[in-house]
Amino acid sequence: MDLYSGHINKLIEELAALPGIGSKSAQRLAFYLINLSQERVNRLANVMIEAKANVRYCKECYTLTDEEICPVCANPDRDHRTIMVVENTRDLAAYEKTGKYEGVYHVLHGAISPMLGIGPGDIKLKELIERLQGDVEEVIIATNSSLEGETTAMYISKLIKPIGVKVTRIASGVPVGGDLEYIDEVTLLRALEGRTPM
Amino acid sequence: MDLYSGHINKLIEELAALPGIGSKSAQRLAFYLINLSQERVNRLANVMIEAKANVRYCKECYTLTDEEICPVCANPDRDHRTIMVVENTRDLAAYEKTGKYEGVYHVLHGAISPMLGIGPGDIKLKELIERLQGDVEEVIIATNSSLEGETTAMYISKLIKPIGVKVTRIASGVPVGGDLEYIDEVTLLRALEGRTPM
């Protein structure tokens, strides 16, 4: 049903196709945009186009960046012999936010998922193995603790171990501040298995 | 803290400034956009610019439309002597969706709100009064049943009554404090049928 004029409908349609934006939010957003100044709309549109055109993979770690080499990889003070493997740039940012990790990263851009037809060849895995030709001491696997993340972690660990590089996995368990009562059984069991001496 | 590269940060910032989009959604959306093809991003950007540039007020009812006169006002089969007053184009669309209202509309683009400093002169009220010079039998006030909507309804009714045009208010089958946009069609129709003279 065409409730609105052509331009408005087209805009709503495009917005509703974005992830996490339902048809109601798309309507609200569309009218918000139409009520902005032409200047503001042009700016938003240009920022989108510019970002898409200029953002690329870091040649070292494959995170999304404006430069050939991202700031982390370009920093000589980082420990380049420790590589943390993450699924995407947002996960990298989550660890950077802690301000405590001193190594570098490797961004896979996905995780192995037989269900979704994503195989080892579809993520930046070959690129990780290539990096291990250099001087690398430890690979920390920080993929999500979802089914796909765990599968990917297992796969990578089997692939790297023969090369003779130390492989570790970030701990999974009860989140800090988490209330046991609200935590799922799998996590509780994982936390139990991973218990450490006090 | 600059977690991402310049272009990504700028995009996240612009997206987070939109209503209903928090910083987490903005990040998610930004990476989604960067992973789309340049063609898709350009299309979305252009649809936004085009909509902003081409959408304007209907000369009759002031709804947002691509044409000089919106399809409802241009339709000779509609009852042009019955005008439903709504706060915005989304509310108009909500009544159009019922498919049962045969009159035309008047879109105020807001409601009187002393709290927000929005007075009678800030909404399309003068324009409504001008329309009453023509052949109008009834004005149905369908502003929201929020404080602002009720205030606006009262104000309009006091303004119109001396002119000798019948003024009605949609019934309060609409839950108090509710926003027309989110109300189901049956309730909207019930409210229309139960309208009472003011």
JSON list of C-alpha atoms in Angstrom, two decimals, chain A residues 1 3-8 10-12 14-15 17-21 24-25 27-29 31-57 64-67 71 89-94 96-97 109, chain B residues 1 3-8 10-12 14-15 17-21 24 27-29 31-38 40-55 57 64-67 89-94 96-97 109 179 181-182 185:
[
{"chain": "A", "resi": 1, "resn": "MET", "atom": "CA", "xyz": [0.00, 0.00, 0.00]},
{"chain": "A", "resi": 3, "resn": "LEU", "atom": "CA", "xyz": [0.72, 5.47, 2.04]},
{"chain": "A", "resi": 4, "resn": "TYR", "atom": "CA", "xyz": [3.16, 8.18, 1.14]},
{"chain": "A", "resi": 5, "resn": "SER", "atom": "CA", "xyz": [4.43, 9.92, -1.97]},
{"chain": "A", "resi": 6, "resn": "GLY", "atom": "CA", "xyz": [6.98, 8.20, -4.22]},
{"chain": "A", "resi": 7, "resn": "HIS", "atom": "CA", "xyz": [10.07, 9.87, -2.81]},
{"chain": "A", "resi": 8, "resn": "ILE", "atom": "CA", "xyz": [9.03, 9.24, 0.78]},
{"chain": "A", "resi": 10, "resn": "LYS", "atom": "CA", "xyz": [11.49, 5.05, -1.65]},
{"chain": "A", "resi": 11, "resn": "LEU", "atom": "CA", "xyz": [13.34, 6.58, 1.28]},
{"chain": "A", "resi": 12, "resn": "ILE", "atom": "CA", "xyz": [11.40, 4.49, 3.81]},
{"chain": "A", "resi": 14, "resn": "GLU", "atom": "CA", "xyz": [15.85, 2.04, 1.64]},
{"chain": "A", "resi": 15, "resn": "LEU", "atom": "CA", "xyz": [16.01, 2.78, 5.36]},
{"chain": "A", "resi": 17, "resn": "ALA", "atom": "CA", "xyz": [16.45, -2.44, 4.41]},
{"chain": "A", "resi": 18, "resn": "LEU", "atom": "CA", "xyz": [19.16, -1.47, 6.92]},
{"chain": "A", "resi": 19, "resn": "PRO", "atom": "CA", "xyz": [19.80, -3.87, 9.80]},
{"chain": "A", "resi": 20, "resn": "GLY", "atom": "CA", "xyz": [17.94, -3.20, 13.04]},
{"chain": "A", "resi": 21, "resn": "ILE", "atom": "CA", "xyz": [15.57, -0.68, 11.45]},
{"chain": "A", "resi": 24, "resn": "LYS", "atom": "CA", "xyz": [8.07, 2.05, 11.96]},
{"chain": "A", "resi": 25, "resn": "SER", "atom": "CA", "xyz": [11.60, 3.31, 12.67]},
{"chain": "A", "resi": 27, "resn": "GLN", "atom": "CA", "xyz": [9.07, 5.95, 8.70]},
{"chain": "A", "resi": 28, "resn": "ARG", "atom": "CA", "xyz": [10.12, 8.00, 11.70]},
{"chain": "A", "resi": 29, "resn": "LEU", "atom": "CA", "xyz": [13.64, 8.35, 10.33]},
{"chain": "A", "resi": 31, "resn": "PHE", "atom": "CA", "xyz": [10.32, 12.17, 8.13]},
{"chain": "A", "resi": 32, "resn": "TYR", "atom": "CA", "xyz": [13.15, 13.25, 10.39]},
{"chain": "A", "resi": 33, "resn": "LEU", "atom": "CA", "xyz": [15.48, 13.39, 7.38]},
{"chain": "A", "resi": 34, "resn": "ILE", "atom": "CA", "xyz": [12.94, 15.29, 5.27]},
{"chain": "A", "resi": 35, "resn": "ASN", "atom": "CA", "xyz": [12.61, 17.86, 8.03]},
{"chain": "A", "resi": 36, "resn": "LEU", "atom": "CA", "xyz": [16.37, 18.43, 8.26]},
{"chain": "A", "resi": 37, "resn": "SER", "atom": "CA", "xyz": [17.94, 21.18, 6.16]},
{"chain": "A", "resi": 38, "resn": "GLN", "atom": "CA", "xyz": [19.07, 20.21, 2.66]},
{"chain": "A", "resi": 39, "resn": "GLU", "atom": "CA", "xyz": [22.60, 20.98, 3.84]},
{"chain": "A", "resi": 40, "resn": "ARG", "atom": "CA", "xyz": [22.44, 18.47, 6.72]},
{"chain": "A", "resi": 41, "resn": "VAL", "atom": "CA", "xyz": [21.01, 15.76, 4.45]},
{"chain": "A", "resi": 42, "resn": "ASN", "atom": "CA", "xyz": [23.74, 16.36, 1.88]},
{"chain": "A", "resi": 43, "resn": "ARG", "atom": "CA", "xyz": [26.37, 16.15, 4.60]},
{"chain": "A", "resi": 44, "resn": "LEU", "atom": "CA", "xyz": [25.04, 12.84, 5.91]},
{"chain": "A", "resi": 45, "resn": "ALA", "atom": "CA", "xyz": [24.84, 11.46, 2.37]},
{"chain": "A", "resi": 46, "resn": "ASN", "atom": "CA", "xyz": [28.39, 12.57, 1.60]},
{"chain": "A", "resi": 47, "resn": "VAL", "atom": "CA", "xyz": [29.83, 11.16, 4.82]},
{"chain": "A", "resi": 48, "resn": "MET", "atom": "CA", "xyz": [28.33, 7.80, 3.84]},
{"chain": "A", "resi": 49, "resn": "ILE", "atom": "CA", "xyz": [29.72, 7.91, 0.31]},
{"chain": "A", "resi": 50, "resn": "GLU", "atom": "CA", "xyz": [33.13, 9.13, 1.49]},
{"chain": "A", "resi": 51, "resn": "ALA", "atom": "CA", "xyz": [33.40, 6.48, 4.20]},
{"chain": "A", "resi": 52, "resn": "LYS", "atom": "CA", "xyz": [32.51, 3.73, 1.75]},
{"chain": "A", "resi": 53, "resn": "ALA", "atom": "CA", "xyz": [34.98, 5.06, -0.85]},
{"chain": "A", "resi": 54, "resn": "ASN", "atom": "CA", "xyz": [37.92, 5.62, 1.50]},
{"chain": "A", "resi": 55, "resn": "VAL", "atom": "CA", "xyz": [37.78, 2.92, 4.11]},
{"chain": "A", "resi": 56, "resn": "ARG", "atom": "CA", "xyz": [39.82, -0.19, 3.26]},
{"chain": "A", "resi": 57, "resn": "TYR", "atom": "CA", "xyz": [41.57, -3.13, 4.89]},
{"chain": "A", "resi": 64, "resn": "LEU", "atom": "CA", "xyz": [38.92, -1.38, 8.39]},
{"chain": "A", "resi": 65, "resn": "THR", "atom": "CA", "xyz": [40.94, 1.81, 8.26]},
{"chain": "A", "resi": 66, "resn": "ASP", "atom": "CA", "xyz": [41.58, 5.01, 6.26]},
{"chain": "A", "resi": 67, "resn": "GLU", "atom": "CA", "xyz": [45.31, 4.30, 5.94]},
{"chain": "A", "resi": 71, "resn": "PRO", "atom": "CA", "xyz": [47.31, 3.01, 13.69]},
{"chain": "A", "resi": 89, "resn": "THR", "atom": "CA", "xyz": [36.66, -4.40, 13.59]},
{"chain": "A", "resi": 90, "resn": "ARG", "atom": "CA", "xyz": [34.04, -3.76, 16.32]},
{"chain": "A", "resi": 91, "resn": "ASP", "atom": "CA", "xyz": [35.54, -6.58, 18.40]},
{"chain": "A", "resi": 92, "resn": "LEU", "atom": "CA", "xyz": [38.99, -5.07, 17.90]},
{"chain": "A", "resi": 93, "resn": "ALA", "atom": "CA", "xyz": [37.61, -1.74, 19.11]},
{"chain": "A", "resi": 94, "resn": "ALA", "atom": "CA", "xyz": [36.13, -3.45, 22.19]},
{"chain": "A", "resi": 96, "resn": "GLU", "atom": "CA", "xyz": [41.25, -1.38, 22.31]},
{"chain": "A", "resi": 97, "resn": "LYS", "atom": "CA", "xyz": [38.78, 0.32, 24.64]},
{"chain": "A", "resi": 109, "resn": "HIS", "atom": "CA", "xyz": [35.82, -10.53, 8.92]},
{"chain": "B", "resi": 1, "resn": "MET", "atom": "CA", "xyz": [38.21, 8.12, 22.33]},
{"chain": "B", "resi": 3, "resn": "LEU", "atom": "CA", "xyz": [38.35, 3.81, 18.33]},
{"chain": "B", "resi": 4, "resn": "TYR", "atom": "CA", "xyz": [38.04, 3.86, 14.57]},
{"chain": "B", "resi": 5, "resn": "SER", "atom": "CA", "xyz": [39.54, 5.68, 11.61]},
{"chain": "B", "resi": 6, "resn": "GLY", "atom": "CA", "xyz": [38.44, 9.21, 10.74]},
{"chain": "B", "resi": 7, "resn": "HIS", "atom": "CA", "xyz": [35.91, 8.29, 8.07]},
{"chain": "B", "resi": 8, "resn": "ILE", "atom": "CA", "xyz": [34.33, 5.58, 10.20]},
{"chain": "B", "resi": 10, "resn": "LYS", "atom": "CA", "xyz": [32.52, 10.61, 11.21]},
{"chain": "B", "resi": 11, "resn": "LEU", "atom": "CA", "xyz": [29.96, 8.18, 9.81]},
{"chain": "B", "resi": 12, "resn": "ILE", "atom": "CA", "xyz": [29.16, 6.76, 13.27]},
{"chain": "B", "resi": 14, "resn": "GLU", "atom": "CA", "xyz": [26.36, 11.31, 11.86]},
{"chain": "B", "resi": 15, "resn": "LEU", "atom": "CA", "xyz": [24.30, 8.14, 12.29]},
{"chain": "B", "resi": 17, "resn": "ALA", "atom": "CA", "xyz": [22.72, 11.92, 15.70]},
{"chain": "B", "resi": 18, "resn": "LEU", "atom": "CA", "xyz": [19.60, 10.42, 14.09]},
{"chain": "B", "resi": 19, "resn": "PRO", "atom": "CA", "xyz": [16.60, 9.81, 16.36]},
{"chain": "B", "resi": 20, "resn": "GLY", "atom": "CA", "xyz": [16.29, 6.34, 17.89]},
{"chain": "B", "resi": 21, "resn": "ILE", "atom": "CA", "xyz": [19.82, 5.33, 16.90]},
{"chain": "B", "resi": 24, "resn": "LYS", "atom": "CA", "xyz": [25.94, 0.84, 19.43]},
{"chain": "B", "resi": 27, "resn": "GLN", "atom": "CA", "xyz": [28.48, 1.46, 14.94]},
{"chain": "B", "resi": 28, "resn": "ARG", "atom": "CA", "xyz": [26.65, -1.58, 13.65]},
{"chain": "B", "resi": 29, "resn": "LEU", "atom": "CA", "xyz": [25.01, 0.47, 10.90]},
{"chain": "B", "resi": 31, "resn": "PHE", "atom": "CA", "xyz": [30.05, -1.16, 9.36]},
{"chain": "B", "resi": 32, "resn": "TYR", "atom": "CA", "xyz": [27.04, -2.50, 7.51]},
{"chain": "B", "resi": 33, "resn": "LEU", "atom": "CA", "xyz": [27.14, 0.50, 5.16]},
{"chain": "B", "resi": 34, "resn": "ILE", "atom": "CA", "xyz": [30.90, 0.17, 4.61]},
{"chain": "B", "resi": 35, "resn": "ASN", "atom": "CA", "xyz": [30.40, -3.46, 3.65]},
{"chain": "B", "resi": 36, "resn": "LEU", "atom": "CA", "xyz": [27.71, -2.66, 1.08]},
{"chain": "B", "resi": 37, "resn": "SER", "atom": "CA", "xyz": [28.75, -2.06, -2.53]},
{"chain": "B", "resi": 38, "resn": "GLN", "atom": "CA", "xyz": [29.65, 1.52, -3.47]},
{"chain": "B", "resi": 40, "resn": "ARG", "atom": "CA", "xyz": [24.20, 0.58, -2.96]},
{"chain": "B", "resi": 41, "resn": "VAL", "atom": "CA", "xyz": [25.66, 3.31, -0.73]},
{"chain": "B", "resi": 42, "resn": "ASN", "atom": "CA", "xyz": [25.38, 5.85, -3.53]},
{"chain": "B", "resi": 43, "resn": "ARG", "atom": "CA", "xyz": [21.78, 4.82, -4.13]},
{"chain": "B", "resi": 44, "resn": "LEU", "atom": "CA", "xyz": [20.84, 5.23, -0.46]},
{"chain": "B", "resi": 45, "resn": "ALA", "atom": "CA", "xyz": [22.61, 8.60, -0.32]},
{"chain": "B", "resi": 46, "resn": "ASN", "atom": "CA", "xyz": [20.84, 9.79, -3.47]},
{"chain": "B", "resi": 47, "resn": "VAL", "atom": "CA", "xyz": [17.42, 8.63, -2.31]},
{"chain": "B", "resi": 48, "resn": "MET", "atom": "CA", "xyz": [17.92, 10.72, 0.84]},
{"chain": "B", "resi": 49, "resn": "ILE", "atom": "CA", "xyz": [19.02, 13.80, -1.10]},
{"chain": "B", "resi": 50, "resn": "GLU", "atom": "CA", "xyz": [16.25, 13.41, -3.69]},
{"chain": "B", "resi": 51, "resn": "ALA", "atom": "CA", "xyz": [13.55, 12.94, -1.07]},
{"chain": "B", "resi": 52, "resn": "LYS", "atom": "CA", "xyz": [14.69, 16.03, 0.82]},
{"chain": "B", "resi": 53, "resn": "ALA", "atom": "CA", "xyz": [14.89, 18.07, -2.38]},
{"chain": "B", "resi": 54, "resn": "ASN", "atom": "CA", "xyz": [11.56, 17.01, -3.88]},
{"chain": "B", "resi": 55, "resn": "VAL", "atom": "CA", "xyz": [9.18, 16.52, -1.01]},
{"chain": "B", "resi": 57, "resn": "TYR", "atom": "CA", "xyz": [3.84, 20.63, 1.48]},
{"chain": "B", "resi": 64, "resn": "LEU", "atom": "CA", "xyz": [4.33, 16.09, 2.75]},
{"chain": "B", "resi": 65, "resn": "THR", "atom": "CA", "xyz": [4.07, 15.10, -0.90]},
{"chain": "B", "resi": 66, "resn": "ASP", "atom": "CA", "xyz": [5.91, 15.04, -4.25]},
{"chain": "B", "resi": 67, "resn": "GLU", "atom": "CA", "xyz": [3.14, 16.94, -6.04]},
{"chain": "B", "resi": 89, "resn": "THR", "atom": "CA", "xyz": [1.86, 13.13, 7.83]},
{"chain": "B", "resi": 90, "resn": "ARG", "atom": "CA", "xyz": [2.41, 9.84, 9.68]},
{"chain": "B", "resi": 91, "resn": "ASP", "atom": "CA", "xyz": [-0.89, 10.33, 11.51]},
{"chain": "B", "resi": 92, "resn": "LEU", "atom": "CA", "xyz": [-2.59, 11.04, 8.18]},
{"chain": "B", "resi": 93, "resn": "ALA", "atom": "CA", "xyz": [-1.12, 7.78, 6.85]},
{"chain": "B", "resi": 94, "resn": "ALA", "atom": "CA", "xyz": [-2.44, 5.93, 9.90]},
{"chain": "B", "resi": 96, "resn": "GLU", "atom": "CA", "xyz": [-5.52, 6.39, 5.34]},
{"chain": "B", "resi": 97, "resn": "LYS", "atom": "CA", "xyz": [-4.50, 2.85, 6.20]},
{"chain": "B", "resi": 109, "resn": "HIS", "atom": "CA", "xyz": [2.98, 19.79, 11.59]},
{"chain": "B", "resi": 179, "resn": "ASP", "atom": "CA", "xyz": [0.47, 8.16, 19.74]},
{"chain": "B", "resi": 181, "resn": "GLU", "atom": "CA", "xyz": [0.91, 6.23, 14.71]},
{"chain": "B", "resi": 182, "resn": "TYR", "atom": "CA", "xyz": [1.17, 3.14, 16.89]},
{"chain": "B", "resi": 185, "resn": "GLU", "atom": "CA", "xyz": [-6.76, 0.15, 12.78]}
]
